[in-house]
PDB file of C-alpha atoms in Angstrom:
ATOM      1  CA  MET A   8    -127.261 150.701 -63.823  1.00 46.00           C
ATOM      2  CA  GLN A   9    -125.015 153.838 -64.370  1.00 42.00           C
ATOM      3  CA  THR A  10    -127.663 155.864 -62.035  1.00 46.00           C
ATOM      4  CA  THR A  11    -127.797 153.378 -59.753  1.00 44.00           C
ATOM      5  CA  THR A  12    -124.228 152.889 -59.099  1.00 44.00           C
ATOM      6  CA  ASN A  13    -123.700 156.900 -59.350  1.00 46.00           C
ATOM      7  CA  ARG A  14    -125.886 157.269 -55.635  1.00 50.00           C
ATOM      8  CA  ILE A  15    -123.681 154.711 -54.659  1.00 42.00           C
ATOM      9  CA  LEU A  16    -120.609 155.698 -55.134  1.00 42.00           C
ATOM     10  CA  SER A  17    -122.254 159.877 -54.022  1.00 48.00           C
ATOM     11  CA  ILE A  18    -122.930 158.456 -50.776  1.00 43.00           C
ATOM     12  CA  ILE A  19    -120.232 155.949 -50.554  1.00 42.00           C
ATOM     13  CA  PHE A  20    -118.528 159.272 -50.782  1.00 43.00           C
ATOM     14  CA  LEU A  21    -120.203 161.114 -48.225  1.00 42.00           C
ATOM     15  CA  LEU A  22    -120.095 158.964 -45.559  1.00 43.00           C
ATOM     16  CA  VAL A  23    -116.486 158.926 -45.795  1.00 40.00           C
ATOM     17  CA  LEU A  24    -116.224 163.361 -45.970  1.00 41.00           C
ATOM     18  CA  ALA A  25    -118.915 162.740 -42.856  1.00 42.00           C
ATOM     19  CA  SER A  26    -116.253 160.391 -41.251  1.00 43.00           C
ATOM     20  CA  SER A  27    -113.560 162.447 -42.000  1.00 40.00           C
ATOM     21  CA  PHE A  28    -114.789 165.091 -40.282  1.00 36.00           C
ATOM     22  CA  ILE A  29    -115.471 163.156 -37.347  1.00 35.00           C
ATOM     23  CA  LEU A  30    -112.515 162.177 -36.806  1.00 38.00           C
ATOM     24  CA  GLY A  31    -110.522 165.067 -37.605  1.00 40.00           C
ATOM     25  CA  THR A  32    -112.767 166.735 -34.958  1.00 35.00           C
ATOM     26  CA  GLN A  33    -112.760 164.228 -32.228  1.00 35.00           C
ATOM     27  CA  VAL A  34    -108.224 164.324 -32.530  1.00 30.00           C
ATOM     28  CA  THR A  35    -108.219 167.717 -32.649  1.00 31.00           C
ATOM     29  CA  THR A  36    -109.870 168.090 -29.484  1.00 29.00           C
ATOM     30  CA  THR A  37    -107.740 165.850 -27.570  1.00 29.00           C
ATOM     31  CA  HIS A  38    -104.582 167.313 -28.604  1.00 30.00           C
ATOM     32  CA  SER A  39    -105.903 170.481 -28.066  1.00 29.00           C
ATOM     33  CA  GLU A  40    -106.873 168.964 -24.125  1.00 28.00           C
ATOM     34  CA  ARG A  41    -103.472 167.775 -23.742  1.00 34.00           C
ATOM     35  CA  ILE A  42    -101.410 170.724 -24.194  1.00 31.00           C
ATOM     36  CA  THR A  43    -102.908 172.957 -21.970  1.00 31.00           C
ATOM     37  CA  PRO A  44    -100.985 174.322 -19.533  1.00 34.00           C
ATOM     38  CA  ASN A  45    -101.592 174.221 -16.117  1.00 34.00           C
ATOM     39  CA  THR A  46    -100.216 177.650 -15.589  1.00 36.00           C
ATOM     40  CA  GLY A  47    -101.736 177.975 -11.881  1.00 49.00           C
ATOM     41  CA  SER A  48     -99.214 176.086 -10.533  1.00 64.00           C
ATOM     42  CA  ILE A  49     -95.613 174.845  -9.681  1.00 76.00           C
ATOM     43  CA  LYS A  50     -94.094 171.467 -10.021  1.00 84.00           C
ATOM     44  CA  LEU A  51     -91.908 170.449  -6.837  1.00 91.00           C
ATOM     45  CA  ALA A  52     -88.777 169.364  -7.126  1.00 92.00           C
ATOM     46  CA  VAL A  53     -89.361 165.648  -5.819  1.00 90.00           C
ATOM     47  CA  LYS A  54     -86.341 163.539  -3.841  1.00 87.00           C
ATOM     48  CA  PRO A  55     -84.183 161.307  -6.272  1.00 85.00           C
ATOM     49  CA  LYS A  56     -84.769 157.720  -6.025  1.00 85.00           C
ATOM     50  CA  ARG A  57     -82.954 156.630  -3.291  1.00 85.00           C
ATOM     51  CA  LEU A  58     -79.680 153.970  -4.268  1.00 80.00           C
ATOM     52  CA  PRO A  59     -79.746 150.872  -1.963  1.00 83.00           C
ATOM     53  CA  THR A  60     -77.198 150.768   0.611  1.00 82.00           C
ATOM     54  CA  LYS A  61     -74.410 147.882   1.069  1.00 90.00           C
ATOM     55  CA  PRO A  62     -73.838 146.680   4.590  1.00 95.00           C
ATOM     56  CA  LEU A  63     -71.176 148.494   6.967  1.00 97.00           C
ATOM     57  CA  PRO A  64     -68.032 146.529   5.304  1.00 96.00           C
ATOM     58  CA  ASP A  65     -65.733 144.874   7.903  1.00 97.00           C
ATOM     59  CA  PHE A  66     -63.593 147.958   8.559  1.00 97.00           C
ATOM     60  CA  SER A  67     -61.488 145.090  11.613  1.00 95.00           C
ATOM     61  CA  HIS A  68     -59.724 143.326   9.595  1.00 95.00           C
ATOM     62  CA  ILE A  69     -57.868 145.995   7.740  1.00 97.00           C
ATOM     63  CA  TYR A  70     -54.641 146.605   9.561  1.00 96.00           C
ATOM     64  CA  ASN A  71     -53.234 149.628   7.018  1.00 97.00           C
ATOM     65  CA  THR A  72     -54.714 152.527   8.379  1.00 97.00           C
ATOM     66  CA  GLN A  73     -54.683 154.153   5.663  1.00 97.00           C
ATOM     67  CA  GLU A  74     -56.625 151.660   3.303  1.00 98.00           C
ATOM     68  CA  LYS A  75     -58.650 151.541   6.327  1.00 98.00           C
ATOM     69  CA  LYS A  76     -59.340 154.972   6.137  1.00 98.00           C
ATOM     70  CA  GLN A  77     -59.803 155.518   2.032  1.00 97.00           C
ATOM     71  CA  GLN A  78     -61.688 152.440   2.630  1.00 98.00           C
ATOM     72  CA  PHE A  79     -64.703 154.293   5.108  1.00 98.00           C
ATOM     73  CA  PHE A  80     -64.466 157.594   3.508  1.00 98.00           C
ATOM     74  CA  SER A  81     -65.354 155.248  -0.195  1.00 97.00           C
ATOM     75  CA  TYR A  82     -68.508 153.764   2.129  1.00 97.00           C
ATOM     76  CA  LEU A  83     -69.409 156.462   3.909  1.00 98.00           C
ATOM     77  CA  MET A  84     -69.541 159.752   0.404  1.00 97.00           C
ATOM     78  CA  PRO A  85     -72.028 158.274  -2.089  1.00 96.00           C
ATOM     79  CA  ILE A  86     -74.305 157.692   0.687  1.00 97.00           C
ATOM     80  CA  VAL A  87     -73.893 161.479   2.682  1.00 98.00           C
ATOM     81  CA  LYS A  88     -74.137 162.837  -0.255  1.00 97.00           C
ATOM     82  CA  GLN A  89     -77.912 160.934  -1.017  1.00 97.00           C
ATOM     83  CA  VAL A  90     -78.555 161.808   2.137  1.00 97.00           C
ATOM     84  CA  ASN A  91     -77.632 165.471   0.982  1.00 98.00           C
ATOM     85  CA  ASN A  92     -78.758 165.964  -2.086  1.00 97.00           C
ATOM     86  CA  GLU A  93     -82.750 164.824  -0.589  1.00 97.00           C
ATOM     87  CA  VAL A  94     -82.078 168.052   1.703  1.00 98.00           C
ATOM     88  CA  LEU A  95     -81.080 169.924  -0.841  1.00 98.00           C
ATOM     89  CA  VAL A  96     -84.397 168.998  -2.743  1.00 98.00           C
ATOM     90  CA  GLU A  97     -86.291 169.681   0.039  1.00 98.00           C
ATOM     91  CA  ARG A  98     -84.614 173.342   0.367  1.00 98.00           C
ATOM     92  CA  LYS A  99     -85.227 174.106  -2.686  1.00 97.00           C
ATOM     93  CA  ASN A 100     -88.826 173.439  -2.293  1.00 97.00           C
ATOM     94  CA  ILE A 101     -89.318 175.619   0.007  1.00 97.00           C
ATOM     95  CA  SER A 102     -87.573 178.779  -1.999  1.00 96.00           C
ATOM     96  CA  THR A 103     -89.650 177.838  -4.693  1.00 96.00           C
ATOM     97  CA  LEU A 104     -92.703 178.270  -2.368  1.00 96.00           C
ATOM     98  CA  SER A 105     -91.410 181.207  -0.785  1.00 95.00           C
ATOM     99  CA  GLN A 106     -91.850 183.506  -4.174  1.00 93.00           C
ATOM    100  CA  LYS A 107     -94.902 182.393  -5.049  1.00 92.00           C
ATOM    101  CA  SER A 108     -97.809 185.247  -4.113  1.00 89.00           C
ATOM    102  CA  SER A 109    -100.404 182.411  -2.688  1.00 92.00           C
ATOM    103  CA  LEU A 110    -100.392 179.490  -1.950  1.00 93.00           C
ATOM    104  CA  THR A 111    -102.659 176.135  -2.436  1.00 94.00           C
ATOM    105  CA  ASN A 112    -104.043 174.102  -0.186  1.00 94.00           C
ATOM    106  CA  ARG A 113    -101.696 171.719  -1.340  1.00 94.00           C
ATOM    107  CA  ASP A 114     -98.477 174.256  -0.827  1.00 95.00           C
ATOM    108  CA  LYS A 115    -100.087 174.640   2.591  1.00 94.00           C
ATOM    109  CA  THR A 116     -99.838 170.905   3.936  1.00 95.00           C
ATOM    110  CA  TYR A 117     -96.068 170.086   2.156  1.00 96.00           C
ATOM    111  CA  LEU A 118     -94.634 173.412   3.879  1.00 96.00           C
ATOM    112  CA  ASN A 119     -96.767 172.000   7.349  1.00 95.00           C
ATOM    113  CA  LYS A 120     -94.756 168.727   7.000  1.00 96.00           C
ATOM    114  CA  LEU A 121     -91.738 170.107   6.365  1.00 97.00           C
ATOM    115  CA  ALA A 122     -92.279 172.048   9.686  1.00 97.00           C
ATOM    116  CA  LYS A 123     -92.612 169.798  11.773  1.00 97.00           C
ATOM    117  CA  LYS A 124     -89.957 167.643  10.671  1.00 98.00           C
ATOM    118  CA  TYR A 125     -87.574 170.475  10.885  1.00 98.00           C
ATOM    119  CA  ARG A 126     -89.593 171.634  14.680  1.00 97.00           C
ATOM    120  CA  VAL A 127     -89.417 175.351  13.454  1.00 96.00           C
ATOM    121  CA  LYS A 128     -93.009 176.706  15.115  1.00 90.00           C
ATOM    122  CA  THR A 129     -93.535 179.689  13.117  1.00 79.00           C
ATOM    123  CA  SER A 130     -97.255 180.223  11.505  1.00 83.00           C
ATOM    124  CA  LEU A 131     -97.485 180.409   7.821  1.00 82.00           C
ATOM    125  CA  ASP A 132     -99.159 183.599   8.427  1.00 81.00           C
ATOM    126  CA  ASN A 133     -95.984 185.064   9.091  1.00 82.00           C
ATOM    127  CA  HIS A 134     -94.585 184.159   6.146  1.00 86.00           C
ATOM    128  CA  ALA A 135     -91.292 185.392   5.570  1.00 89.00           C
ATOM    129  CA  LYS A 136     -90.528 184.725   9.328  1.00 93.00           C
ATOM    130  CA  PHE A 137     -91.513 181.150   8.514  1.00 95.00           C
ATOM    131  CA  PHE A 138     -89.613 180.985   5.604  1.00 96.00           C
ATOM    132  CA  GLN A 139     -86.345 182.124   6.854  1.00 95.00           C
ATOM    133  CA  ARG A 140     -86.271 179.807  10.014  1.00 96.00           C
ATOM    134  CA  LEU A 141     -86.861 176.896   8.073  1.00 97.00           C
ATOM    135  CA  LEU A 142     -83.891 177.495   5.541  1.00 97.00           C
ATOM    136  CA  ILE A 143     -82.044 177.885   7.711  1.00 98.00           C
ATOM    137  CA  LYS A 144     -82.672 174.542   8.676  1.00 98.00           C
ATOM    138  CA  VAL A 145     -83.215 172.908   6.203  1.00 98.00           C
ATOM    139  CA  ASP A 146     -79.981 172.834   4.491  1.00 98.00           C
ATOM    140  CA  GLN A 147     -76.965 170.059   3.750  1.00 98.00           C
ATOM    141  CA  ILE A 148     -74.065 169.469   6.457  1.00 98.00           C
ATOM    142  CA  PRO A 149     -70.516 169.722   5.404  1.00 98.00           C
ATOM    143  CA  PRO A 150     -69.045 166.059   4.058  1.00 98.00           C
ATOM    144  CA  SER A 151     -66.502 166.749   5.836  1.00 98.00           C
ATOM    145  CA  LEU A 152     -67.322 167.104   8.388  1.00 98.00           C
ATOM    146  CA  VAL A 153     -69.913 164.375   8.547  1.00 98.00           C
ATOM    147  CA  LEU A 154     -66.895 161.938   7.383  1.00 98.00           C
ATOM    148  CA  ALA A 155     -64.956 163.322  10.470  1.00 98.00           C
ATOM    149  CA  GLN A 156     -67.760 162.735  13.006  1.00 98.00           C
ATOM    150  CA  ALA A 157     -68.757 159.260  11.710  1.00 98.00           C
ATOM    151  CA  ALA A 158     -64.932 158.204  11.856  1.00 98.00           C
ATOM    152  CA  ASN A 159     -64.265 160.049  15.959  1.00 98.00           C
ATOM    153  CA  GLU A 160     -67.375 158.695  16.727  1.00 97.00           C
ATOM    154  CA  SER A 161     -67.512 155.344  15.542  1.00 98.00           C
ATOM    155  CA  ALA A 162     -63.559 154.278  15.303  1.00 97.00           C
ATOM    156  CA  TRP A 163     -63.324 153.971  11.878  1.00 98.00           C
ATOM    157  CA  GLY A 164     -67.101 151.914  11.463  1.00 97.00           C
ATOM    158  CA  THR A 165     -65.332 149.250  13.700  1.00 97.00           C
ATOM    159  CA  SER A 166     -67.290 150.530  17.586  1.00 96.00           C
ATOM    160  CA  ARG A 167     -69.516 148.157  18.760  1.00 94.00           C
ATOM    161  CA  PHE A 168     -72.417 150.842  18.338  1.00 94.00           C
ATOM    162  CA  ALA A 169     -71.798 150.448  14.223  1.00 96.00           C
ATOM    163  CA  VAL A 170     -71.064 146.936  14.224  1.00 96.00           C
ATOM    164  CA  GLU A 171     -74.919 146.113  15.771  1.00 95.00           C
ATOM    165  CA  GLY A 172     -76.381 149.087  15.776  1.00 96.00           C
ATOM    166  CA  ASN A 173     -75.149 150.317  12.457  1.00 97.00           C
ATOM    167  CA  ASN A 174     -74.468 153.916  14.242  1.00 97.00           C
ATOM    168  CA  LEU A 175     -71.795 156.218  13.406  1.00 98.00           C
ATOM    169  CA  PHE A 176     -72.407 158.577  15.921  1.00 97.00           C
ATOM    170  CA  GLY A 177     -73.076 158.210  19.014  1.00 92.00           C
ATOM    171  CA  GLN A 178     -76.864 158.514  19.007  1.00 93.00           C
ATOM    172  CA  TRP A 179     -78.576 158.152  21.708  1.00 83.00           C
ATOM    173  CA  CYS A 180     -82.660 157.047  22.046  1.00 87.00           C
ATOM    174  CA  PHE A 181     -84.549 156.620  25.238  1.00 81.00           C
ATOM    175  CA  ALA A 182     -87.629 153.845  24.977  1.00 81.00           C
ATOM    176  CA  LYS A 183     -86.531 150.839  26.662  1.00 85.00           C
ATOM    177  CA  GLY A 184     -85.327 148.723  24.118  1.00 80.00           C
ATOM    178  CA  CYS A 185     -85.036 151.093  21.204  1.00 86.00           C
ATOM    179  CA  GLY A 186     -80.973 150.504  20.954  1.00 76.00           C
ATOM    180  CA  LEU A 187     -78.594 149.000  23.222  1.00 80.00           C
ATOM    181  CA  VAL A 188     -77.686 149.563  26.607  1.00 80.00           C
ATOM    182  CA  PRO A 189     -73.997 150.738  26.745  1.00 79.00           C
ATOM    183  CA  VAL A 190     -71.757 148.592  29.057  1.00 73.00           C
ATOM    184  CA  ARG A 191     -70.575 151.710  31.310  1.00 75.00           C
ATOM    185  CA  ARG A 192     -73.902 153.307  31.446  1.00 65.00           C
ATOM    186  CA  ASP A 193     -74.214 155.018  34.887  1.00 69.00           C
ATOM    187  CA  GLY A 194     -76.409 153.737  36.855  1.00 64.00           C
ATOM    188  CA  ASP A 195     -79.606 156.184  37.088  1.00 62.00           C
ATOM    189  CA  ALA A 196     -79.086 156.297  33.205  1.00 68.00           C
ATOM    190  CA  SER A 197     -82.094 155.702  31.322  1.00 67.00           C
ATOM    191  CA  HIS A 198     -80.602 156.731  27.426  1.00 81.00           C
ATOM    192  CA  GLU A 199     -79.441 153.988  24.620  1.00 87.00           C
ATOM    193  CA  VAL A 200     -77.308 153.921  21.736  1.00 88.00           C
ATOM    194  CA  ALA A 201     -79.547 153.920  18.677  1.00 94.00           C
ATOM    195  CA  LYS A 202     -80.048 150.911  16.723  1.00 95.00           C
ATOM    196  CA  PHE A 203     -80.417 151.178  12.728  1.00 96.00           C
ATOM    197  CA  SER A 204     -81.579 149.485  10.074  1.00 95.00           C
ATOM    198  CA  SER A 205     -79.103 150.251   7.549  1.00 96.00           C
ATOM    199  CA  VAL A 206     -75.537 153.025   7.801  1.00 97.00           C
ATOM    200  CA  PHE A 207     -77.678 155.075   5.260  1.00 97.00           C
ATOM    201  CA  HIS A 208     -80.378 155.724   7.695  1.00 97.00           C
ATOM    202  CA  SER A 209     -77.662 156.705  10.997  1.00 98.00           C
ATOM    203  CA  VAL A 210     -76.794 159.199   8.573  1.00 98.00           C
ATOM    204  CA  GLU A 211     -80.117 160.244   7.462  1.00 98.00           C
ATOM    205  CA  SER A 212     -80.901 160.354  11.543  1.00 97.00           C
ATOM    206  CA  TYR A 213     -77.560 162.761  12.676  1.00 98.00           C
ATOM    207  CA  ILE A 214     -78.264 165.257   9.682  1.00 98.00           C
ATOM    208  CA  LEU A 215     -81.580 165.562  10.302  1.00 98.00           C
ATOM    209  CA  ASN A 216     -80.906 166.674  14.915  1.00 98.00           C
ATOM    210  CA  LEU A 217     -77.889 168.792  12.911  1.00 98.00           C
ATOM    211  CA  ASN A 218     -80.114 170.527  11.085  1.00 98.00           C
ATOM    212  CA  ARG A 219     -83.278 170.739  14.071  1.00 98.00           C
ATOM    213  CA  HIS A 220     -81.772 170.226  17.571  1.00 97.00           C
ATOM    214  CA  ALA A 221     -81.907 173.597  19.683  1.00 97.00           C
ATOM    215  CA  GLN A 222     -77.865 172.627  20.989  1.00 97.00           C
ATOM    216  CA  TYR A 223     -77.144 172.616  17.413  1.00 98.00           C
ATOM    217  CA  SER A 224     -78.556 176.394  17.182  1.00 98.00           C
ATOM    218  CA  ASP A 225     -74.871 177.799  16.372  1.00 98.00           C
ATOM    219  CA  LEU A 226     -73.722 175.569  13.877  1.00 98.00           C
ATOM    220  CA  ARG A 227     -77.266 176.729  11.928  1.00 98.00           C
ATOM    221  CA  ALA A 228     -76.174 180.122  12.749  1.00 98.00           C
ATOM    222  CA  ILE A 229     -72.669 179.657  11.290  1.00 98.00           C
ATOM    223  CA  ARG A 230     -73.782 177.609   7.639  1.00 98.00           C
ATOM    224  CA  PHE A 231     -76.402 179.889   7.211  1.00 98.00           C
ATOM    225  CA  ARG A 232     -73.753 183.845   7.386  1.00 98.00           C
ATOM    226  CA  LEU A 233     -72.269 181.323   5.087  1.00 97.00           C
ATOM    227  CA  ARG A 234     -74.679 181.582   2.724  1.00 96.00           C
ATOM    228  CA  SER A 235     -75.768 185.160   2.873  1.00 96.00           C
ATOM    229  CA  ASN A 236     -72.019 185.844   2.147  1.00 96.00           C
ATOM    230  CA  GLU A 237     -72.151 183.705  -0.559  1.00 95.00           C
ATOM    231  CA  GLN A 238     -69.295 181.859   0.754  1.00 96.00           C
ATOM    232  CA  PRO A 239     -68.707 177.426   0.379  1.00 95.00           C
ATOM    233  CA  ILE A 240     -69.821 175.792   3.652  1.00 96.00           C
ATOM    234  CA  ASN A 241     -67.278 173.866   5.426  1.00 97.00           C
ATOM    235  CA  GLY A 242     -67.118 171.580   8.040  1.00 98.00           C
ATOM    236  CA  ILE A 243     -64.166 173.291   9.546  1.00 98.00           C
ATOM    237  CA  GLN A 244     -66.280 176.291  10.551  1.00 98.00           C
ATOM    238  CA  LEU A 245     -69.659 173.952  11.356  1.00 98.00           C
ATOM    239  CA  ALA A 246     -68.107 172.455  13.632  1.00 98.00           C
ATOM    240  CA  ASN A 247     -67.690 175.280  16.113  1.00 98.00           C
ATOM    241  CA  GLY A 248     -71.695 174.101  16.488  1.00 98.00           C
ATOM    242  CA  LEU A 249     -70.387 171.167  17.906  1.00 98.00           C
ATOM    243  CA  LEU A 250     -69.829 172.522  21.787  1.00 97.00           C
ATOM    244  CA  GLY A 251     -72.643 170.744  22.746  1.00 96.00           C
ATOM    245  CA  TYR A 252     -72.128 167.211  20.827  1.00 96.00           C
ATOM    246  CA  SER A 253     -70.236 165.207  23.777  1.00 94.00           C
ATOM    247  CA  GLU A 254     -69.409 166.202  27.020  1.00 92.00           C
ATOM    248  CA  ARG A 255     -65.722 167.368  25.855  1.00 96.00           C
ATOM    249  CA  GLY A 256     -66.286 170.608  24.214  1.00 97.00           C
ATOM    250  CA  GLN A 257     -64.046 172.270  22.593  1.00 98.00           C
ATOM    251  CA  GLU A 258     -61.636 169.544  23.014  1.00 98.00           C
ATOM    252  CA  TYR A 259     -63.685 167.606  20.934  1.00 98.00           C
ATOM    253  CA  VAL A 260     -64.474 170.637  18.122  1.00 98.00           C
ATOM    254  CA  ASN A 261     -60.938 170.751  18.372  1.00 98.00           C
ATOM    255  CA  GLU A 262     -60.703 167.335  17.636  1.00 98.00           C
ATOM    256  CA  ILE A 263     -63.090 167.013  14.970  1.00 98.00           C
ATOM    257  CA  GLN A 264     -61.005 169.841  12.725  1.00 98.00           C
ATOM    258  CA  SER A 265     -58.164 168.512  12.941  1.00 98.00           C
ATOM    259  CA  MET A 266     -58.796 165.510  11.408  1.00 98.00           C
ATOM    260  CA  ILE A 267     -60.434 167.108   8.865  1.00 98.00           C
ATOM    261  CA  ARG A 268     -57.431 168.785   8.860  1.00 98.00           C
ATOM    262  CA  PHE A 269     -55.108 166.289   8.816  1.00 98.00           C
ATOM    263  CA  ASN A 270     -57.125 164.096   6.007  1.00 98.00           C
ATOM    264  CA  ASN A 271     -57.347 166.591   4.310  1.00 97.00           C
ATOM    265  CA  LEU A 272     -61.395 165.977   4.158  1.00 98.00           C
ATOM    266  CA  ALA A 273     -62.159 170.091   2.920  1.00 97.00           C
ATOM    267  CA  SER A 274     -61.227 168.208  -0.811  1.00 96.00           C
ATOM    268  CA  PHE A 275     -64.964 166.240  -0.052  1.00 96.00           C
ATOM    269  CA  ASP A 276     -66.846 169.412   0.311  1.00 95.00           C
ATOM    270  CA  LYS A 277     -65.157 170.966  -2.956  1.00 85.00           C
ATOM    271  CA  ASN A 278     -66.912 167.648  -4.876  1.00 70.00           C
ATOM    272  CA  SER A 279     -70.331 167.727  -2.539  1.00 65.00           C
TER     273      SER A 279
END
């Protein structure tokens, strides 16, 4: 009886030992696979999650001028910051990829997508020129300039195009039915004032327009020069690149710069 018991205990012991060895090996292998680093790739920054955008408030019923201005800027500034942050994520990724000795197919797809978005034609084969042209175009627009133009173009958020189309910057579109037809449009003109689903999309479209349209190459050159000299990007200087934004030319530029100064909008650039 004792011999039989000893044999049974010995068999159980061996089974337990074997099981421990097998389980231990499996755990070790799984752990090893999990911690092996992927040294062949660089993780790109991800755009921050978009926050819900509140509808445009009814600014027409705010009769105190200072209160209207304060509420207008308070409403718009978080949206401006969010759009600029998305652009800066793209800029950071471009800078990161420019440092790589070789690009993966995924890297190239990402860069080609940005090149199409910002209308950069230089081929990836010309490495240095391609990245420089992208970095000139993919950058933030100082909040002071955005706020001043939004206030000017939308009459502090009360214009028809702002109220009916969420368009704070007077942006045009050219397909029939794409927006709102101006009451005073010339008889031979076909443009409409673009209509947006939200103010966020209006700000996004405006910033993209300044960043890629040939009309604003001077604005981008001023911004690039400031960055190259490690100077703050500010609305007063970038406004000099808006000569083509309005038929009024320099008079319009002067007006935007005056609005920035009078409303102390440069303070928003420092906090952006």
